[in-house]
Tab-separated table of C-alpha atoms in Angstrom:
chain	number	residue	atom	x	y	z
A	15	UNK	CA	26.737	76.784	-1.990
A	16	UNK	CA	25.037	74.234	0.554
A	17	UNK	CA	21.104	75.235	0.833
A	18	UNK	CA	20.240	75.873	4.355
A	19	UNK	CA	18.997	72.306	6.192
A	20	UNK	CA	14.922	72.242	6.785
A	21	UNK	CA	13.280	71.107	9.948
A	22	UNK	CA	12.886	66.935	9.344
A	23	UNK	CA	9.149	67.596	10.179
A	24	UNK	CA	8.643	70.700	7.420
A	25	UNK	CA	6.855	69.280	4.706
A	26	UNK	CA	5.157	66.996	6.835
A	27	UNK	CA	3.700	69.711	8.699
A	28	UNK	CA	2.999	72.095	5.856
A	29	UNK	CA	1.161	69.542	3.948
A	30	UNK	CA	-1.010	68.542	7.000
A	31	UNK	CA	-3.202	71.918	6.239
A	32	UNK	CA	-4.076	70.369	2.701
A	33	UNK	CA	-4.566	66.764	3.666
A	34	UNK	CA	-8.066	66.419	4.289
A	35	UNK	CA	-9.538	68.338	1.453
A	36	UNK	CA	-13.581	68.788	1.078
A	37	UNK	CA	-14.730	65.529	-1.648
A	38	UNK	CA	-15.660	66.887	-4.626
A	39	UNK	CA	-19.391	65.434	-4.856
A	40	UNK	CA	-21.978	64.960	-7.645
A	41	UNK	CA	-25.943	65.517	-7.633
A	42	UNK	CA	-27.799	63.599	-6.850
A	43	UNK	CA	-25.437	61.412	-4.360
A	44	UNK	CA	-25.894	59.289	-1.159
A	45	UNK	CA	-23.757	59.714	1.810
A	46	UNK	CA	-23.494	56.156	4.399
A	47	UNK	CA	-21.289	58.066	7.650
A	48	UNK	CA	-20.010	56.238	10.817
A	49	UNK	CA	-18.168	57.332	13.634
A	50	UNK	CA	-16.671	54.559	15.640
A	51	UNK	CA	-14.992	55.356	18.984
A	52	UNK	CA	-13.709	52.998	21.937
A	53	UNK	CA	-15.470	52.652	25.408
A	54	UNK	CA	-12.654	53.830	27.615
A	55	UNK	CA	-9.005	54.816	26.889
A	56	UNK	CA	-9.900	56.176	23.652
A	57	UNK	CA	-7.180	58.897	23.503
A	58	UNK	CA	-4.905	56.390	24.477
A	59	UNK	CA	-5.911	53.459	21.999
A	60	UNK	CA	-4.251	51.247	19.948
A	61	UNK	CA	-4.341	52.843	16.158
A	62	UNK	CA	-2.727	50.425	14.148
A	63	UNK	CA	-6.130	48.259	15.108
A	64	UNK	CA	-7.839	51.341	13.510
A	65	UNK	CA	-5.825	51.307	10.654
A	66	UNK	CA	-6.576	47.127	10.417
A	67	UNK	CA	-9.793	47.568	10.699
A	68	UNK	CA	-9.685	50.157	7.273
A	69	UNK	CA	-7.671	47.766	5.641
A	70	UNK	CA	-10.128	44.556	6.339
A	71	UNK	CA	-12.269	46.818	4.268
A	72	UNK	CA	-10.613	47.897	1.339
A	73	UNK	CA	-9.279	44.274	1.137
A	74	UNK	CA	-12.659	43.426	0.522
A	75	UNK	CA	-12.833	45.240	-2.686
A	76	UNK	CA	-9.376	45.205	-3.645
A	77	UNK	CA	-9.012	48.534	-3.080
A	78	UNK	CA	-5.120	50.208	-2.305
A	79	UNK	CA	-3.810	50.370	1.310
A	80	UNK	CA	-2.913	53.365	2.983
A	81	UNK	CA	0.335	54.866	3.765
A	82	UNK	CA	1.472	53.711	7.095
A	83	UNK	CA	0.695	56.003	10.015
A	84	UNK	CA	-1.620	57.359	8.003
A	85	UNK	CA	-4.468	59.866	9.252
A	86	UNK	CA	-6.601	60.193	6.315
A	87	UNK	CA	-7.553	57.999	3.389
A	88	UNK	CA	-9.639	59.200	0.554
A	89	UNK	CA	-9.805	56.034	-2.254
A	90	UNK	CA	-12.233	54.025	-4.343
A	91	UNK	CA	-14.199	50.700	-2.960
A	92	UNK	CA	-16.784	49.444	-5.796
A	93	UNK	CA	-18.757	51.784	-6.803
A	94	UNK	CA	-18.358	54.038	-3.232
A	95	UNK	CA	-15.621	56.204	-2.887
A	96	UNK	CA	-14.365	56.378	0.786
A	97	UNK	CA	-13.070	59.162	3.101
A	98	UNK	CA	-11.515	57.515	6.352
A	99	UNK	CA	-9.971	59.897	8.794
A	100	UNK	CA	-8.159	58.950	12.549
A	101	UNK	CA	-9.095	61.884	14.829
A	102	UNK	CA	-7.811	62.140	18.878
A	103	UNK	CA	-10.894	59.870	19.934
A	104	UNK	CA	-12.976	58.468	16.899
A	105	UNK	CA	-12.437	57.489	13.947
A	106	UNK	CA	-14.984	58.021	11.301
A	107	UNK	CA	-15.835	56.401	7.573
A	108	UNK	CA	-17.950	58.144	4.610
A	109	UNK	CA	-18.824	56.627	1.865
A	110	UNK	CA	-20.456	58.575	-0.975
A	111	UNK	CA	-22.424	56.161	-4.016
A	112	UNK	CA	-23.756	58.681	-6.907
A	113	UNK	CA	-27.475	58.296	-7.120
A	114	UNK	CA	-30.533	57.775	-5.091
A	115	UNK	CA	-32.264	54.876	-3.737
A	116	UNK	CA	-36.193	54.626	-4.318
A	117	UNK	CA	-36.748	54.241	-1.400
A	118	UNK	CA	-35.772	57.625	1.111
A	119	UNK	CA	-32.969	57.056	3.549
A	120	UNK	CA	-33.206	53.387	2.430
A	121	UNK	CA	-30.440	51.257	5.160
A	122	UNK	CA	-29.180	49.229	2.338
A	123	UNK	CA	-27.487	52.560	1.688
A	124	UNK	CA	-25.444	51.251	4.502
A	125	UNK	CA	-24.552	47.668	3.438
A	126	UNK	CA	-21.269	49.427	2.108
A	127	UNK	CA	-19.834	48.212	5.568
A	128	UNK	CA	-21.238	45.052	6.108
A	129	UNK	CA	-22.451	43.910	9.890
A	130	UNK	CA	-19.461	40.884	10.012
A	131	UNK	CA	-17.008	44.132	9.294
A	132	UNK	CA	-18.765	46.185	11.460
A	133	UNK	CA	-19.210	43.590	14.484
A	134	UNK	CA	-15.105	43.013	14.482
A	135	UNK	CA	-14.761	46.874	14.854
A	136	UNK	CA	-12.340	47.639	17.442
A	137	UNK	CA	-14.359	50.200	19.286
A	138	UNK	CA	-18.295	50.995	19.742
A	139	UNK	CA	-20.535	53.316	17.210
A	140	UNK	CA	-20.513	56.505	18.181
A	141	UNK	CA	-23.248	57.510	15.337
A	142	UNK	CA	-23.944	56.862	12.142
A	143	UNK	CA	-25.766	58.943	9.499
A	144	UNK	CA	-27.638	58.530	6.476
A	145	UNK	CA	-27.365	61.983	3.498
A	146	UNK	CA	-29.338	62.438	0.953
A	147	UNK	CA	-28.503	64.949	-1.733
A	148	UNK	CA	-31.039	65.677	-4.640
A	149	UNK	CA	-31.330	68.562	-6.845
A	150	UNK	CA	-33.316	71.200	-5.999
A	151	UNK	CA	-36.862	71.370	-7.630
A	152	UNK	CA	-39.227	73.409	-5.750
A	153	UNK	CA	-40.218	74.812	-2.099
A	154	UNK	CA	-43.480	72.645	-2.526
A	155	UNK	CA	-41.628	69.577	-2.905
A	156	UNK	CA	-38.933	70.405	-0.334
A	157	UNK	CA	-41.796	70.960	2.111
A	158	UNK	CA	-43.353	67.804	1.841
A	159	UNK	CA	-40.050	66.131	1.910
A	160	UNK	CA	-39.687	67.749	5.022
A	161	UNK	CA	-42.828	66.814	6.578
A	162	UNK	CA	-42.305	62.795	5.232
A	163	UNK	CA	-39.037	62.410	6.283
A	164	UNK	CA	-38.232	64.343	9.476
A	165	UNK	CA	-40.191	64.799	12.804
A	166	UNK	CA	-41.760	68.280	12.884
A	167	UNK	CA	-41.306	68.765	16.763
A	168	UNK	CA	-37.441	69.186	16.073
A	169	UNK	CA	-36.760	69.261	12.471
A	170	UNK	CA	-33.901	71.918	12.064
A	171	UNK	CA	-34.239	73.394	8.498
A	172	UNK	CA	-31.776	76.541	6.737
A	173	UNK	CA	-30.426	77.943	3.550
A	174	UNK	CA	-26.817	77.542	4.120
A	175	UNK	CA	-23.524	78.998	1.831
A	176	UNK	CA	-25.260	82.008	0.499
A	177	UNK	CA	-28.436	79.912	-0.960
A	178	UNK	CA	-26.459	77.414	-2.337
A	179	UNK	CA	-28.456	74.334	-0.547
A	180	UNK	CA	-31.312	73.554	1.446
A	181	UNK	CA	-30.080	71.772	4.441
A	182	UNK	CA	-32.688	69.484	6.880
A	183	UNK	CA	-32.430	66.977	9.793
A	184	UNK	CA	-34.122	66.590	13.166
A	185	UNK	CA	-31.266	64.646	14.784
A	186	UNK	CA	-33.467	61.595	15.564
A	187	UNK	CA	-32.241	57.974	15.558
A	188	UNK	CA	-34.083	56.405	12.784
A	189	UNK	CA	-35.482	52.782	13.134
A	190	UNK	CA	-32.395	51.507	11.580
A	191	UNK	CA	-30.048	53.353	13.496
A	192	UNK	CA	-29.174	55.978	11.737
A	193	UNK	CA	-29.379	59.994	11.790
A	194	UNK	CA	-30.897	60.874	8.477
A	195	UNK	CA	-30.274	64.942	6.549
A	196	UNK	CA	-31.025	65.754	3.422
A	197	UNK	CA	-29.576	68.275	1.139
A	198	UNK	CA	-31.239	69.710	-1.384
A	199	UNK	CA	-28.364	71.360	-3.710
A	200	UNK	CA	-29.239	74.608	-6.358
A	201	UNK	CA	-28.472	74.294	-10.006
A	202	UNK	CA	-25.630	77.230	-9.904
A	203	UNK	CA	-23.839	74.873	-6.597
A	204	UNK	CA	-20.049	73.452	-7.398
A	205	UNK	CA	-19.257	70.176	-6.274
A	206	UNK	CA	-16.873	71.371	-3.949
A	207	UNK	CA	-19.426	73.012	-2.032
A	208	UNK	CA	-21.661	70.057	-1.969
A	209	UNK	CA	-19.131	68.051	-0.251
A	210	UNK	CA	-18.512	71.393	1.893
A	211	UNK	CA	-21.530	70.586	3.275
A	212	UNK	CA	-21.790	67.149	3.519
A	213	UNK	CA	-18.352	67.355	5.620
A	214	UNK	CA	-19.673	70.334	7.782
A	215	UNK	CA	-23.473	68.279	8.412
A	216	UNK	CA	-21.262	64.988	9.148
A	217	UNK	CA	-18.926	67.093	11.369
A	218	UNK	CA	-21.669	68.809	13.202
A	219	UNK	CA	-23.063	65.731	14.269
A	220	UNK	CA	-19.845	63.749	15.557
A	221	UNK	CA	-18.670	66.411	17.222
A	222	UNK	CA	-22.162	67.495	19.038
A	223	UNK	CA	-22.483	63.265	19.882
A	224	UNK	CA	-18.940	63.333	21.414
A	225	UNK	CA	-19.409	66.725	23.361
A	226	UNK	CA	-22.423	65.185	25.065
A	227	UNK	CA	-20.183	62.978	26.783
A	228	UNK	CA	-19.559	65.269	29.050
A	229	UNK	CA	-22.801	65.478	29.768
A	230	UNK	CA	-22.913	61.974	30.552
A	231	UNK	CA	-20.513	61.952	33.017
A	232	UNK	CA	-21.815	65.244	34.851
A	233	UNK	CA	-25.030	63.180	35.514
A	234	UNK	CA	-23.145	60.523	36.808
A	235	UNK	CA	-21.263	62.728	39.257
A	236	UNK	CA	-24.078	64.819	40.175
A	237	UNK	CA	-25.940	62.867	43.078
A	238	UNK	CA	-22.081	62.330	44.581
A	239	UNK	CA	-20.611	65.563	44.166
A	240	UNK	CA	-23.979	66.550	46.073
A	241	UNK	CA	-23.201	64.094	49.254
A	242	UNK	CA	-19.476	65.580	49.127
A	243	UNK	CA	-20.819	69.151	49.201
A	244	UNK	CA	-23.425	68.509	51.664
A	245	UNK	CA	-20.513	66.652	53.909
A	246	UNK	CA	-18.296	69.362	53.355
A	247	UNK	CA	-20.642	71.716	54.545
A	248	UNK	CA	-21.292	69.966	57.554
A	249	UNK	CA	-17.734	69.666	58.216
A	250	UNK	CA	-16.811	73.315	57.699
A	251	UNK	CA	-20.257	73.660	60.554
A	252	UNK	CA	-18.549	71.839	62.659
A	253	UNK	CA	-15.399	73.591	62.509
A	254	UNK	CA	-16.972	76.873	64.670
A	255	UNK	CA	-17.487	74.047	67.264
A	256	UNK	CA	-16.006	72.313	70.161
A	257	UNK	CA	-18.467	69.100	69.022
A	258	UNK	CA	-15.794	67.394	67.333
A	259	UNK	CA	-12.356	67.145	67.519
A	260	UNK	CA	-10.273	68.802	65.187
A	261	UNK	CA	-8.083	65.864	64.244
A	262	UNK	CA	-11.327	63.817	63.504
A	263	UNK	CA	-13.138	66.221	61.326
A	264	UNK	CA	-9.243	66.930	59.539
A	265	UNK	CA	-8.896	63.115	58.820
A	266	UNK	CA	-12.413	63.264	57.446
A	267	UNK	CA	-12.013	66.584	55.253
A	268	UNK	CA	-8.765	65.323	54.167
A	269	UNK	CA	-11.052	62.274	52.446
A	270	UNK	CA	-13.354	64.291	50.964
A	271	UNK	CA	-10.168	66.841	49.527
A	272	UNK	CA	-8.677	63.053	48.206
A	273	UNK	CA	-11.775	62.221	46.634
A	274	UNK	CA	-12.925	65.419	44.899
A	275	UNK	CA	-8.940	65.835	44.026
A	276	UNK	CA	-9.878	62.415	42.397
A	277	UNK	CA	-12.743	63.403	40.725
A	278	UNK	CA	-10.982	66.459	39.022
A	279	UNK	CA	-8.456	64.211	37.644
A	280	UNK	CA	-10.884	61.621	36.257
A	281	UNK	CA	-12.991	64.074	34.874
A	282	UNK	CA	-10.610	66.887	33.541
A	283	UNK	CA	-9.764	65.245	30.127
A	284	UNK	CA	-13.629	64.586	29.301
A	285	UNK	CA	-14.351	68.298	30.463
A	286	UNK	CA	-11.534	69.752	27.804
A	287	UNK	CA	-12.687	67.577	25.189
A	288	UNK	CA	-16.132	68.783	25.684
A	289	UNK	CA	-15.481	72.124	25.791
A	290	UNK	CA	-13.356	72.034	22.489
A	291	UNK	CA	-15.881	69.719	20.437
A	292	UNK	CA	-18.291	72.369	21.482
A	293	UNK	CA	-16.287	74.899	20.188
A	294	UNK	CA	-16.458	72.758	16.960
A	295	UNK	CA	-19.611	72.627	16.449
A	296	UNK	CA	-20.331	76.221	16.940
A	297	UNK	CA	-17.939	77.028	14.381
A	298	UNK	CA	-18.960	74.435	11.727
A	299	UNK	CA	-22.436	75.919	12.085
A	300	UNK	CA	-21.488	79.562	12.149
A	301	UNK	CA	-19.445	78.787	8.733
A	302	UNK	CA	-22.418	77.306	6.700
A	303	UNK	CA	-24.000	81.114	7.243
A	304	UNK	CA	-27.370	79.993	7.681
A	305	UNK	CA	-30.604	81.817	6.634
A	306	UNK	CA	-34.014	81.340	7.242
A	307	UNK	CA	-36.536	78.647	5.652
A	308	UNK	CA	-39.678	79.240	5.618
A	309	UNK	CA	-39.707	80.287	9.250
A	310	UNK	CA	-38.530	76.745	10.153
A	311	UNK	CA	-35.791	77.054	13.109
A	312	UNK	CA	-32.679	76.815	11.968
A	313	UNK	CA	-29.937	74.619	13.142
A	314	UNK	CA	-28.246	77.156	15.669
A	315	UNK	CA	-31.531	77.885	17.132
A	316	UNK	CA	-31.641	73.728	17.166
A	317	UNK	CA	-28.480	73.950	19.531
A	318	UNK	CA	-29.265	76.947	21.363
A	319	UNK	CA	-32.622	74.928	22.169
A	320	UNK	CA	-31.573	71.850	22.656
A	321	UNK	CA	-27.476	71.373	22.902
A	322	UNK	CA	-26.347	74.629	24.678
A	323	UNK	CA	-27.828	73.560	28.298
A	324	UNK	CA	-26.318	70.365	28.417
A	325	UNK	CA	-23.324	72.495	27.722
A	326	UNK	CA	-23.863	74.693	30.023
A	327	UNK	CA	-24.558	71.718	32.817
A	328	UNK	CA	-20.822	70.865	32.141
A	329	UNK	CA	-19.189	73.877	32.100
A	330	UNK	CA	-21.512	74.655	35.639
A	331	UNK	CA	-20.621	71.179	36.920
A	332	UNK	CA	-16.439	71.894	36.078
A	333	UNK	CA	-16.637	75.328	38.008
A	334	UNK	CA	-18.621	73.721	40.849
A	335	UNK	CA	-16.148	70.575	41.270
A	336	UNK	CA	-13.404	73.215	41.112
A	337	UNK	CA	-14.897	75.704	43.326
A	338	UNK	CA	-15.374	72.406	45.996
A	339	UNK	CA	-12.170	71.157	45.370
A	340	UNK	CA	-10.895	74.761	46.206
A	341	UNK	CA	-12.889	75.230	49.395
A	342	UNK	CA	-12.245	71.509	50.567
A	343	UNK	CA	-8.407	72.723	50.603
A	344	UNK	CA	-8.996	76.037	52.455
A	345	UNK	CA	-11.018	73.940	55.062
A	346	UNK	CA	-7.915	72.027	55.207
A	347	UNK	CA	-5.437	74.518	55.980
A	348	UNK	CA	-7.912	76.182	58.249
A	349	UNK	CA	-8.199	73.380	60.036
A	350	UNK	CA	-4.621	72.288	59.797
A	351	UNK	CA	-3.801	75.846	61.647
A	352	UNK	CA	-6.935	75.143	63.984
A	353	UNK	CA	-4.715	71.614	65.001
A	354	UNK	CA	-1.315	73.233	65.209
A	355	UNK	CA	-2.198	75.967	67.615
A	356	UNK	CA	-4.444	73.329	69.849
A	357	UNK	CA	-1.157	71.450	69.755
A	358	UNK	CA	1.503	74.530	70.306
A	359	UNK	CA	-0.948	75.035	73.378
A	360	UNK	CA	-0.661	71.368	74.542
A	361	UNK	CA	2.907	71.450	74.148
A	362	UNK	CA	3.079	74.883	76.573
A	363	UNK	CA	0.990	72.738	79.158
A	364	UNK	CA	3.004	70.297	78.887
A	365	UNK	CA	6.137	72.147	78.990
A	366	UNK	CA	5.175	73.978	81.904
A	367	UNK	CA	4.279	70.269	83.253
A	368	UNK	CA	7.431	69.887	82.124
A	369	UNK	CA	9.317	73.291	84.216
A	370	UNK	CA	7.140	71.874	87.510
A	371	UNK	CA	8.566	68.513	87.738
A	372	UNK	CA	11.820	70.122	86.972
A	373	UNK	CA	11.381	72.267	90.178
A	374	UNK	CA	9.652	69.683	92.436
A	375	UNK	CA	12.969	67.376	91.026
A	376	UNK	CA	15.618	70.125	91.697
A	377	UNK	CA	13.925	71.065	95.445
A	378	UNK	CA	13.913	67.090	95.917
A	379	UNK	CA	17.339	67.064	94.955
A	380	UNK	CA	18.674	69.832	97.649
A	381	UNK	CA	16.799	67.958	99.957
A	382	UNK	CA	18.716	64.633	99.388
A	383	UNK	CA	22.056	66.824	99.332
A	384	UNK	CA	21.253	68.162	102.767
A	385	UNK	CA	20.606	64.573	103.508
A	386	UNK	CA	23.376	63.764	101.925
A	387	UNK	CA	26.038	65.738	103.774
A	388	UNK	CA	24.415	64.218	107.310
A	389	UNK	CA	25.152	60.726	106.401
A	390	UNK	CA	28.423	61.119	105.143
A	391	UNK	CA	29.393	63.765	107.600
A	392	UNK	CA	28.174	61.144	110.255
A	393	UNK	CA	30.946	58.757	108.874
A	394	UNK	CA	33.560	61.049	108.117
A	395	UNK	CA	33.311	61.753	111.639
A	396	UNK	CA	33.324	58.343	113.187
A	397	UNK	CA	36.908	57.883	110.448
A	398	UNK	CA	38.295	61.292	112.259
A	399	UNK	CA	36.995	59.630	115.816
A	400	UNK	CA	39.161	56.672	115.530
A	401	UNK	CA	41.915	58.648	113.981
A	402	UNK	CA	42.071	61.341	116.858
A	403	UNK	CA	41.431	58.807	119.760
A	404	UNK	CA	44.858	57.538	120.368
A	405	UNK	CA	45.111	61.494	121.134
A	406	UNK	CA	42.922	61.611	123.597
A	407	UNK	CA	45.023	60.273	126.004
A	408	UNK	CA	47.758	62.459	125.734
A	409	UNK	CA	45.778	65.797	125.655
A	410	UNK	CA	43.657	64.589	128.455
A	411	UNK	CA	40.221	64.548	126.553
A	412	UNK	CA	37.571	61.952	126.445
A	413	UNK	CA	36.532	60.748	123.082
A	414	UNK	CA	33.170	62.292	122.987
A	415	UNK	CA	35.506	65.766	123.524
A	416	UNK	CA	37.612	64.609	120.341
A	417	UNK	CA	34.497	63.920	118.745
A	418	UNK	CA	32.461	67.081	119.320
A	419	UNK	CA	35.267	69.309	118.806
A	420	UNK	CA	35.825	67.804	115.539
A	421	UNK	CA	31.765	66.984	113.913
A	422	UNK	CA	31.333	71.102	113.322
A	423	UNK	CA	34.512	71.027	110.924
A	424	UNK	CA	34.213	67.301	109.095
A	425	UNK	CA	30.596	68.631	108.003
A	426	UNK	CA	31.625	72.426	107.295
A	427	UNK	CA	34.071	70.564	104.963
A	428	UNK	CA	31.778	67.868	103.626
A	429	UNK	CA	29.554	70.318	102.533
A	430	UNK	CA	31.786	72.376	100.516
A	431	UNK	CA	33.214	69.131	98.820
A	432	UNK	CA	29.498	68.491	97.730
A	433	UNK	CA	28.974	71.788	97.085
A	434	UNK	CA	31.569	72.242	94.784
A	435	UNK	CA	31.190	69.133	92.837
A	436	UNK	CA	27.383	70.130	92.022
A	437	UNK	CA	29.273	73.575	90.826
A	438	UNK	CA	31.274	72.039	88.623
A	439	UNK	CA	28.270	70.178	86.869
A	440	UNK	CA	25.902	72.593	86.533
């Protein structure tokens, strides 16, 4: 009996949900992260240059290639063991080393991609991150850590996955470039969950760096889309009026529409991303089930602080471009009708224009007819005069009798001639 045929994209699909598996991580370990992304036309990039750029790497340490068109690597370089994974925008690279450096957040933890690799990157750095995960010892030391390390003004600090780790970072560019978090890991914690964590802290921060993109290009828009809604205004002002001439002010809405219109396009990918990274980051956050440290505010309250209006700028900037867009196209059919009934009512005028010089032409044209039957009745009768005056003679009438007996009847029948032929076509 033939089994029945699978879809060619089955397996591929069901082993997409297990590709990307936490890393199983030791205590204490170091985490070097990186996040590269390109300029403009990221969605749209080239990703076997991603892929090359992985591969420059790993050649560097002899390390195995990928499978090609792959998404996700997970392999071995030295003594690092690196997670690589392609995502719509960004790529990103972490590189766990077991152990701690001497020296706190130390940036020789990130000589595991060295500047000549990172200068032939083909994109920009979207953020980078330093981890630190040590055991836990004590709430005194984890204090002080705390206070050392981090800048008290915005340190975010929290118990996360039911106690099993301490969890700290103030989201602060470091002198060497990098974000720095440190995770302080319980005794009864699995390694699993330790690289749980590290994934969710790494994730956290992409996602919250790529979100505030949006942000970046609401502040651009903002002083224009004000001069567009001020004009716009203006315009619709001017509409009540006999100022300005509809046509004008329709050419000149009609701009405006294009240009918003243009806007929305240009700006309608970036908003979607945003809104979904945010989405993202909520959720990574919600899942680490935060508690309380020490009073310390805790990494939601961090974004609710800090992150959520710049969200909320975007999402207010989308509805506002969308609510001008909108009422730049109702302007526009307003005014379009506003145009089409001044021109039905120019076209009556000038129809009835039209209907005048029709009668002025049609009483000009009786006139001529009139005229008309004189001059040929005045020749027809002359023809009939030289035709009848051999009669004369013979009836004993002058030719002015012969011709006045005959001019009533030559135009009685030169005007029913005419008459009928202007019958025939009307």
């Amino acid at each position: 009996m033939t089994p029945i045929e699978d879809h060619p994209l089955r397996y591929r699909l069901a082993n997409e949900l297990h590709a990307r598996p936490f890393p199983s991580m030791q205590v204490p370990t170091t985490a070097a992260y990186l996040a590269i992304k390109r300029p403009e036309g990221a969605a749209a990039r080239d990703r076997q240059a991603d892929m090359d750029h992985l591969i420059a790497l790993l050649d560097r340490h002899g390390a195995a290639h990928p499978q090609p068109g792959a998404t996700h690597y997970f392999g071995r370089i030295g003594r690092h063991m690196l997670k690589w994974e392609s995502h719509t925008e960004f790529v990103t690279y972490t590189a766990f080393t077991d152990g701690l450096s001497s020296r706190p957040f130390d940036p020789a933890d990130f000589e595991v991609f060295p500047n000549d690799w990172l200068n032939e990157a083909p994109g920009v750095r979207m953020t980078s991150a330093l981890i630190r995960v040590s055991p836990w010892k004590d709430k005194d030391t984890i204090r002080h850590q705390i206070a050392e390390w981090f800048v008290p003004e915005s340190v975010a600090v929290a118990r996360v996955l039911d106690d099993a780790a301490v969890v700290a970072g103030d989201f602060r560019i470091d002198p060497a470039g990098h974000l720095r978090f440190a995770v302080t890991v319980g005794p009864d914690t699995g390694q699993r969950r330790v690289g749980r964590v590290i994934q969710r802290l790494c994730e956290i921060e992409t996602y919250k760096a790529m979100s505030m993109l949006g942000f970046s290009r609401v502040r651009e828009m903002g002083p224009r889309m004000g001069e567009l809604d001020s004009q716009l205004s203006q315009m619709i002002g001017d509409m009540t009026g006999e100022a300005t001439r509809a046509e004008d002010t329709l050419k000149s809405l009609l701009s405006i529409s294009a240009e918003l219109e243009s806007m929305v396009a240009q700006s309608s990918f970036r908003f979607g991303a945003t809104a979904a990274y945010e989405k993202i980051v909520n959720q990574r956050i919600e899942v680490l089930r935060e508690e309380r440290f020490e009073g310390r505010q805790t990494f939601s309250e961090f974004m609710m602080r800090r992150y959520d209006p710049a969200m909320r700028t975007v999402k207010s900037t989308k509805d506002r471009l969308d609510a001008m867009s909108d009422r730049a196209i109702r302007a526009g059919e307003l005014l379009r009708t506003r145009v089409d009934v001044e021109r039905s009512a120019q076209n009556q005028a000038l129809l009835e224009s039209m209907n005048q010089r029709a009668d002025m032409q049609l009483r000009l044209q009786k006139t001529v007819e009139g005229l008309s039957v004189v001059a040929i009745s005045y020749y027809a009768v002359s023809l009939v005069g030289y035709l009848l005056y051999p009669l004369a003679a013979m009836l004993g009438m002058s030719k002015g009798m012969i011709t006045a007996l005959v001019t009533l009847p030559v135009v009685a029948v030169v005007w029913w001639v005419i008459h009928r032929i202007r019958e025939k076509m009307e």
